[in-house]
PDB file of C-alpha atoms in Angstrom:
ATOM      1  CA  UNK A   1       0.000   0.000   0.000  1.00 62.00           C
ATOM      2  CA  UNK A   2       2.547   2.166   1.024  1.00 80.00           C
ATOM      3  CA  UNK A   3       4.253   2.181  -3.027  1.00 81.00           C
ATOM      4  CA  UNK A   4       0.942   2.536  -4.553  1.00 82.00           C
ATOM      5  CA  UNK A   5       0.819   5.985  -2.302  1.00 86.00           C
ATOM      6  CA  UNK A   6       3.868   6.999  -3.393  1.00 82.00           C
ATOM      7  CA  UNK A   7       3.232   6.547  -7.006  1.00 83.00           C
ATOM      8  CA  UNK A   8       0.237   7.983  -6.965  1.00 85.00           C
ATOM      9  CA  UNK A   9       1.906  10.809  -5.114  1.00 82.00           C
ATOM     10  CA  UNK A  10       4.559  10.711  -7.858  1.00 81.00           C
ATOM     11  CA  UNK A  11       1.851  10.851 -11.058  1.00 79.00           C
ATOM     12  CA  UNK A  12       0.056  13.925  -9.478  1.00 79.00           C
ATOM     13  CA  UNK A  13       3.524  15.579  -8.947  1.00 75.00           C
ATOM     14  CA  UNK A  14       4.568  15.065 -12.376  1.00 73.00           C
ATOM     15  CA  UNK A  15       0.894  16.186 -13.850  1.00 71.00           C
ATOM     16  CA  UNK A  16       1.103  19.077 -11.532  1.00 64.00           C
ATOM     17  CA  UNK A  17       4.596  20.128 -13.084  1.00 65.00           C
ATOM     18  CA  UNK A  18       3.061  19.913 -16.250  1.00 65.00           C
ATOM     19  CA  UNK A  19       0.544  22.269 -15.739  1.00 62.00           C
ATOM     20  CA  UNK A  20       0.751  25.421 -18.253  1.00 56.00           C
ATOM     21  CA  UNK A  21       4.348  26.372 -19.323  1.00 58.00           C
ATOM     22  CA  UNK A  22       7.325  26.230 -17.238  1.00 54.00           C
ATOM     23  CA  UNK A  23       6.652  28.932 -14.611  1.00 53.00           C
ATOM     24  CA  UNK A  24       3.608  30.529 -16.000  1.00 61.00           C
ATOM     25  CA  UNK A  25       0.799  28.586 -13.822  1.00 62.00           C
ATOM     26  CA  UNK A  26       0.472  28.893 -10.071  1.00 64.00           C
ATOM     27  CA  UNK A  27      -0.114  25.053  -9.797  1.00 64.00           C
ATOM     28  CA  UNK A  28       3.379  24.228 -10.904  1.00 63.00           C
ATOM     29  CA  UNK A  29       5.768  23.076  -8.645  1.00 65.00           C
ATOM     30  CA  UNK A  30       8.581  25.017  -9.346  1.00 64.00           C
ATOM     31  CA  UNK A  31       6.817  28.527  -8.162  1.00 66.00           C
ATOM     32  CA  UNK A  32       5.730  26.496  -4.682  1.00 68.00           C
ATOM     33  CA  UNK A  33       9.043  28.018  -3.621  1.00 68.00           C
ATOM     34  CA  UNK A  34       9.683  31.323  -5.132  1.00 64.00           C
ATOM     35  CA  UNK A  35      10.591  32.140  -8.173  1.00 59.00           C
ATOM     36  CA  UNK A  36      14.270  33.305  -8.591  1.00 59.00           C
ATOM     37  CA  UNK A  37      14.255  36.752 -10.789  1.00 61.00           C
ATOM     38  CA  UNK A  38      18.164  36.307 -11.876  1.00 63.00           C
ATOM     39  CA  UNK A  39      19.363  38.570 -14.711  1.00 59.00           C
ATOM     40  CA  UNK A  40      19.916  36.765 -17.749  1.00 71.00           C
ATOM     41  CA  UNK A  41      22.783  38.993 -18.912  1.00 74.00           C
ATOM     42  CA  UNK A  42      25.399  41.159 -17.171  1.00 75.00           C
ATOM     43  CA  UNK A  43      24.239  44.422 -19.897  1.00 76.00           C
ATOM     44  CA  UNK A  44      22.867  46.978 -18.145  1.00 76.00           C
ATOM     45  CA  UNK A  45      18.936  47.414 -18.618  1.00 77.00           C
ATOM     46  CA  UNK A  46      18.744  49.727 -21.758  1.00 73.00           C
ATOM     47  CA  UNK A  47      22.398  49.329 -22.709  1.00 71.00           C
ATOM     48  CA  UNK A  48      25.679  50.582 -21.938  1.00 69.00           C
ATOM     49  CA  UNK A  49      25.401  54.366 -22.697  1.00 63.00           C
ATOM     50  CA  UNK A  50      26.270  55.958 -25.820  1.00 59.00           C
ATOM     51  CA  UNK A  51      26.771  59.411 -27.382  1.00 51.00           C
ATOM     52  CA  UNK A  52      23.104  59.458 -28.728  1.00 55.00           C
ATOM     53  CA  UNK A  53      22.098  58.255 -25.271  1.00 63.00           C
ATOM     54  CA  UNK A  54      24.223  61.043 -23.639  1.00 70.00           C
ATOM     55  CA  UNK A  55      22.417  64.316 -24.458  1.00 79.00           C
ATOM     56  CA  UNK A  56      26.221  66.264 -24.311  1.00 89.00           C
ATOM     57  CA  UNK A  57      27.814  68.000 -27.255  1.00 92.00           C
ATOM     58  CA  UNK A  58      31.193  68.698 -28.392  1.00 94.00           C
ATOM     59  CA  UNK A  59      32.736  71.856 -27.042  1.00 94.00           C
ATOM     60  CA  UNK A  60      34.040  74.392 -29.602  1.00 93.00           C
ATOM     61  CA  UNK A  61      37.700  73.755 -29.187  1.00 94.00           C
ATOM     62  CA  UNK A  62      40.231  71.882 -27.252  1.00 96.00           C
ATOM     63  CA  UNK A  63      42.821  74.130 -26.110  1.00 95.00           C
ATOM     64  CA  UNK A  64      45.288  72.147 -24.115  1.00 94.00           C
ATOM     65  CA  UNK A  65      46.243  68.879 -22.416  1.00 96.00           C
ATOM     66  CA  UNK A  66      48.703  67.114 -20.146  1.00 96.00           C
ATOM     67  CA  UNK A  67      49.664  64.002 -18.223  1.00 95.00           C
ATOM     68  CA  UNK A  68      49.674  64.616 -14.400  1.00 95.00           C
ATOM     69  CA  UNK A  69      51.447  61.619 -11.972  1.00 94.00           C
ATOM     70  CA  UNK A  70      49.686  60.286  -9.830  1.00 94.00           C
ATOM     71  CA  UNK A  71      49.592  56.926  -7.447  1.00 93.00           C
ATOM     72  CA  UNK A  72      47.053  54.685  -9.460  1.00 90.00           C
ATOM     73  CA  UNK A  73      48.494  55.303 -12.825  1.00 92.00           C
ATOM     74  CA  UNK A  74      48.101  59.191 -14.449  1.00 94.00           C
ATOM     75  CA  UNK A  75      45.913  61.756 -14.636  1.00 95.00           C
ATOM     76  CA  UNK A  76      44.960  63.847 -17.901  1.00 95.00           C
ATOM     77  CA  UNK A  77      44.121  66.707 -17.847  1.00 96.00           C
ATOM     78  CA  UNK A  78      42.049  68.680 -20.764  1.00 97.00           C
ATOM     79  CA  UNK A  79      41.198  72.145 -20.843  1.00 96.00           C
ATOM     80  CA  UNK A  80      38.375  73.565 -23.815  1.00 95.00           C
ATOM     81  CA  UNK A  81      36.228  76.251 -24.382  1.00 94.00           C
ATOM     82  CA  UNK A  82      32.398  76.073 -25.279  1.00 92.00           C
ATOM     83  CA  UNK A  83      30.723  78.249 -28.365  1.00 91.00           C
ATOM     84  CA  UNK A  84      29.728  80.237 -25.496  1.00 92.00           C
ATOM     85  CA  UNK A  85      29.375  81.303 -22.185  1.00 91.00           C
ATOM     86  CA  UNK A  86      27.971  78.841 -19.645  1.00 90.00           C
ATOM     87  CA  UNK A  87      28.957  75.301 -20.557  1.00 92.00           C
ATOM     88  CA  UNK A  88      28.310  72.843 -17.851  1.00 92.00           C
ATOM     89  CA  UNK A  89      28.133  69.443 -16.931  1.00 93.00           C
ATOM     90  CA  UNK A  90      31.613  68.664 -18.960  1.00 95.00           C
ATOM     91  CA  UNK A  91      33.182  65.375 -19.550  1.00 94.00           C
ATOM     92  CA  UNK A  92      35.891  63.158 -21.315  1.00 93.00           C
ATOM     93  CA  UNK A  93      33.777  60.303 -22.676  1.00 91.00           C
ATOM     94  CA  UNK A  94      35.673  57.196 -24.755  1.00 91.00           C
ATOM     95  CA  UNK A  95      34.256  57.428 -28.492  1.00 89.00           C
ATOM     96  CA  UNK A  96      33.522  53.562 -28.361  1.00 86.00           C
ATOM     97  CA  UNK A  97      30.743  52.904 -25.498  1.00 82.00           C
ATOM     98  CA  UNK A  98      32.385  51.267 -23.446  1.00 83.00           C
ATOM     99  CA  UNK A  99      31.188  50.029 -19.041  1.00 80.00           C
ATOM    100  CA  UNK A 100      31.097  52.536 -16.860  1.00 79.00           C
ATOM    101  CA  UNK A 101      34.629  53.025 -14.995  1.00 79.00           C
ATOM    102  CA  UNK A 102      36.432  50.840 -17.665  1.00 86.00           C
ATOM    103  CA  UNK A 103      38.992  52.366 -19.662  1.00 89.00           C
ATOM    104  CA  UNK A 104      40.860  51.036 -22.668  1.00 90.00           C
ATOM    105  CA  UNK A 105      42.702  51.835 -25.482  1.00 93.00           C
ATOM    106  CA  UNK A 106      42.020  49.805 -29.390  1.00 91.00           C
ATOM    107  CA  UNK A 107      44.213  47.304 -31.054  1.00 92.00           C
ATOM    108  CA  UNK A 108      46.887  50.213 -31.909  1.00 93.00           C
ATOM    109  CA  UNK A 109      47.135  51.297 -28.317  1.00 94.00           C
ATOM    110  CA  UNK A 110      45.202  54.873 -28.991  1.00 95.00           C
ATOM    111  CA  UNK A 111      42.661  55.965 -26.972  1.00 95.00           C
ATOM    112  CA  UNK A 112      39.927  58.108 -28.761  1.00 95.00           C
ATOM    113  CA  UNK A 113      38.121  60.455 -25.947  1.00 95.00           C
ATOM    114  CA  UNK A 114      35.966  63.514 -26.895  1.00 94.00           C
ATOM    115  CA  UNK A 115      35.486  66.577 -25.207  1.00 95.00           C
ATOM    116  CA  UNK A 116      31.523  67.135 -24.608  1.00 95.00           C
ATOM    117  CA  UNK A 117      29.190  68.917 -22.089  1.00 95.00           C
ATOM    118  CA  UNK A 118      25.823  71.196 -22.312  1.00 93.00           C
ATOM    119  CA  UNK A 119      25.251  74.374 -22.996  1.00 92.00           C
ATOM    120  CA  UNK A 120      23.271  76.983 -21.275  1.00 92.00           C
ATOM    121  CA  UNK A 121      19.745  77.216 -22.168  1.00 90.00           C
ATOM    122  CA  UNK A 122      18.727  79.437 -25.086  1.00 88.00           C
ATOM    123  CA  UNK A 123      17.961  83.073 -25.191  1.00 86.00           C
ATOM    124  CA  UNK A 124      20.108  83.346 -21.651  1.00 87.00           C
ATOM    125  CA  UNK A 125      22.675  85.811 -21.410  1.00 87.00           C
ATOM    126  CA  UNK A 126      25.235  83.057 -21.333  1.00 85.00           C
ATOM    127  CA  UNK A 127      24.525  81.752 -24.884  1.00 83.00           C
ATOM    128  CA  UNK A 128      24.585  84.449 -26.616  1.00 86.00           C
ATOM    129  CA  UNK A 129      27.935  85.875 -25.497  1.00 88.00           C
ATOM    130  CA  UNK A 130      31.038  84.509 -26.781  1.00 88.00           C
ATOM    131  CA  UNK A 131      33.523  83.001 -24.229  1.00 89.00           C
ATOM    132  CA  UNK A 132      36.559  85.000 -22.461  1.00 87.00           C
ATOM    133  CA  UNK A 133      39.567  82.798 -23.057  1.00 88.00           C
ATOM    134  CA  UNK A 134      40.669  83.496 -19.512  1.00 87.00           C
ATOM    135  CA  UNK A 135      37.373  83.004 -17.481  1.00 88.00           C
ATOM    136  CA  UNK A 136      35.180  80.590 -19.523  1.00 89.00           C
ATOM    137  CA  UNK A 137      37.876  77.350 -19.672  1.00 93.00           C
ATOM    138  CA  UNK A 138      36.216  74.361 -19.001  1.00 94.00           C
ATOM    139  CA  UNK A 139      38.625  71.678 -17.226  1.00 95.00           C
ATOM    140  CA  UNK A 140      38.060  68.469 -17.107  1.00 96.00           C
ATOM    141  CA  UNK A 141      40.473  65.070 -16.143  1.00 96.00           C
ATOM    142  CA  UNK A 142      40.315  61.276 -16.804  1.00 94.00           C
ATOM    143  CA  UNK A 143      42.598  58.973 -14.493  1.00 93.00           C
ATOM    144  CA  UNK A 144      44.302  56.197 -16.491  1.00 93.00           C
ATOM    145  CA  UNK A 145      44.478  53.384 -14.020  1.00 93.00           C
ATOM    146  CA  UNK A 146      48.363  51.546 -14.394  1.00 93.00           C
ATOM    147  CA  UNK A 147      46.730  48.168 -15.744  1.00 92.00           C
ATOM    148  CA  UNK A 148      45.995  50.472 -18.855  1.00 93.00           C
ATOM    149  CA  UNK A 149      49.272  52.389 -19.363  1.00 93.00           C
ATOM    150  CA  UNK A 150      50.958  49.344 -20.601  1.00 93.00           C
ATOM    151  CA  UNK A 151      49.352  48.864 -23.792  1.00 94.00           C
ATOM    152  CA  UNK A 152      48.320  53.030 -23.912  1.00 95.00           C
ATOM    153  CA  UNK A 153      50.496  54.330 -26.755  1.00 95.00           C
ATOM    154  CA  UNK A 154      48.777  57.680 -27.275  1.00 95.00           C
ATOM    155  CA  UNK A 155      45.563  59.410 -26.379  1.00 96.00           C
ATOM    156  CA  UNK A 156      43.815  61.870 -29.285  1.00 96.00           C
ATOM    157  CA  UNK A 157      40.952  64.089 -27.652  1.00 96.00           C
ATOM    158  CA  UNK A 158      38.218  65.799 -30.071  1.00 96.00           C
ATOM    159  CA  UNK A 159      36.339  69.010 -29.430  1.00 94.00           C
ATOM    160  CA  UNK A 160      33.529  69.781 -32.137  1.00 92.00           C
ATOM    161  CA  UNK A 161      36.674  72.038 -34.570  1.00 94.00           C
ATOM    162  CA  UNK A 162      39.974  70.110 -33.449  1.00 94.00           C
ATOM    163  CA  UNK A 163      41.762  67.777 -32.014  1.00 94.00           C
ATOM    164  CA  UNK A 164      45.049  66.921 -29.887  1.00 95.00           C
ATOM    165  CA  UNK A 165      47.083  64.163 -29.568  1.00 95.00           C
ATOM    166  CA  UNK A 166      48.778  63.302 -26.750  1.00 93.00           C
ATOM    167  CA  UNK A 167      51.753  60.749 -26.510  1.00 91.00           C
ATOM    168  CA  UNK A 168      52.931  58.836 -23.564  1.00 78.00           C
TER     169      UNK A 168
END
């Protein structure tokens, strides 16, 4: 009696598991327990961000850079000037998307960054005055970890009119 229980037991498990498609009805076995909700990739939701994605814009011109030492690796620094006054919210981003806090340069060892950030909002005094040279800079800097520097042969940054190259 006792193995005619347990097969009967048994059937109405594996009818029960059967029930609608894998996870979709409330009689199935597997949801008894929870269900677990486990990404099924490590992407980000929506994508790693891109320029389209960003909203930011090229700044007029790139006026300077430099390499500044520091413990993890180096730091560059890039100076540029917007179309106008008022720029904010400025950035180095990598021209390939590329994670968050991940840094690295292409096959050749060049790393392609571009020089973008907002501008003020239209019909402010800020947009339509040109920039002062001496007050309107925009600085930003990037720190190149020393895992990277290895295979870093040179870094070329691009405003929206030029560019600079900067060797190691």
């Amino acid at each position: 009696m006792r193995s005619r229980t347990l097969g009967i037991l048994a059937c109405t498990m594996l009818v029960l598991a059967g029930c609608g498609r894998m996870g979709d009805s409330s009689w199935n076995p597997m949801r008894w327990f929870g269900s677990s909700s486990e990404p099924q990739t490590l992407e980000p939701e929506g994508g790693y961000p891109t320029s389209v994605q960003d909203g930011r814009i090229p700044l007029a011109r790139v006026t300077g850079a430099k390499w500044e030492p520091i413990y993890e690796g180096r730091m560059l620094v890039v100076t540029g000037l917007g179309a106008s006054k008022g720029w904010w919210d400025v950035a180095l981003v990598t021209e390939v998307p590329m994670p968050k806090g991940r840094i690295r340069p292409d096959e050749n060892g060049v790393l392609r960054l571009r020089l973008v950030g907002k501008p003020p909002q239209l019909g402010t005094f800020a947009a339509v005055n040109p920039p002062n040279p001496a007050s309107d800079t925009a600085t930003v800097a990037l720190t190149i970890p020393n895992a990277v520097l290895p295979s870093l042969r040179e870094v070329v940054i691009t405003g929206a009119t030029n560019s600079v190259t900067l060797r190691r």
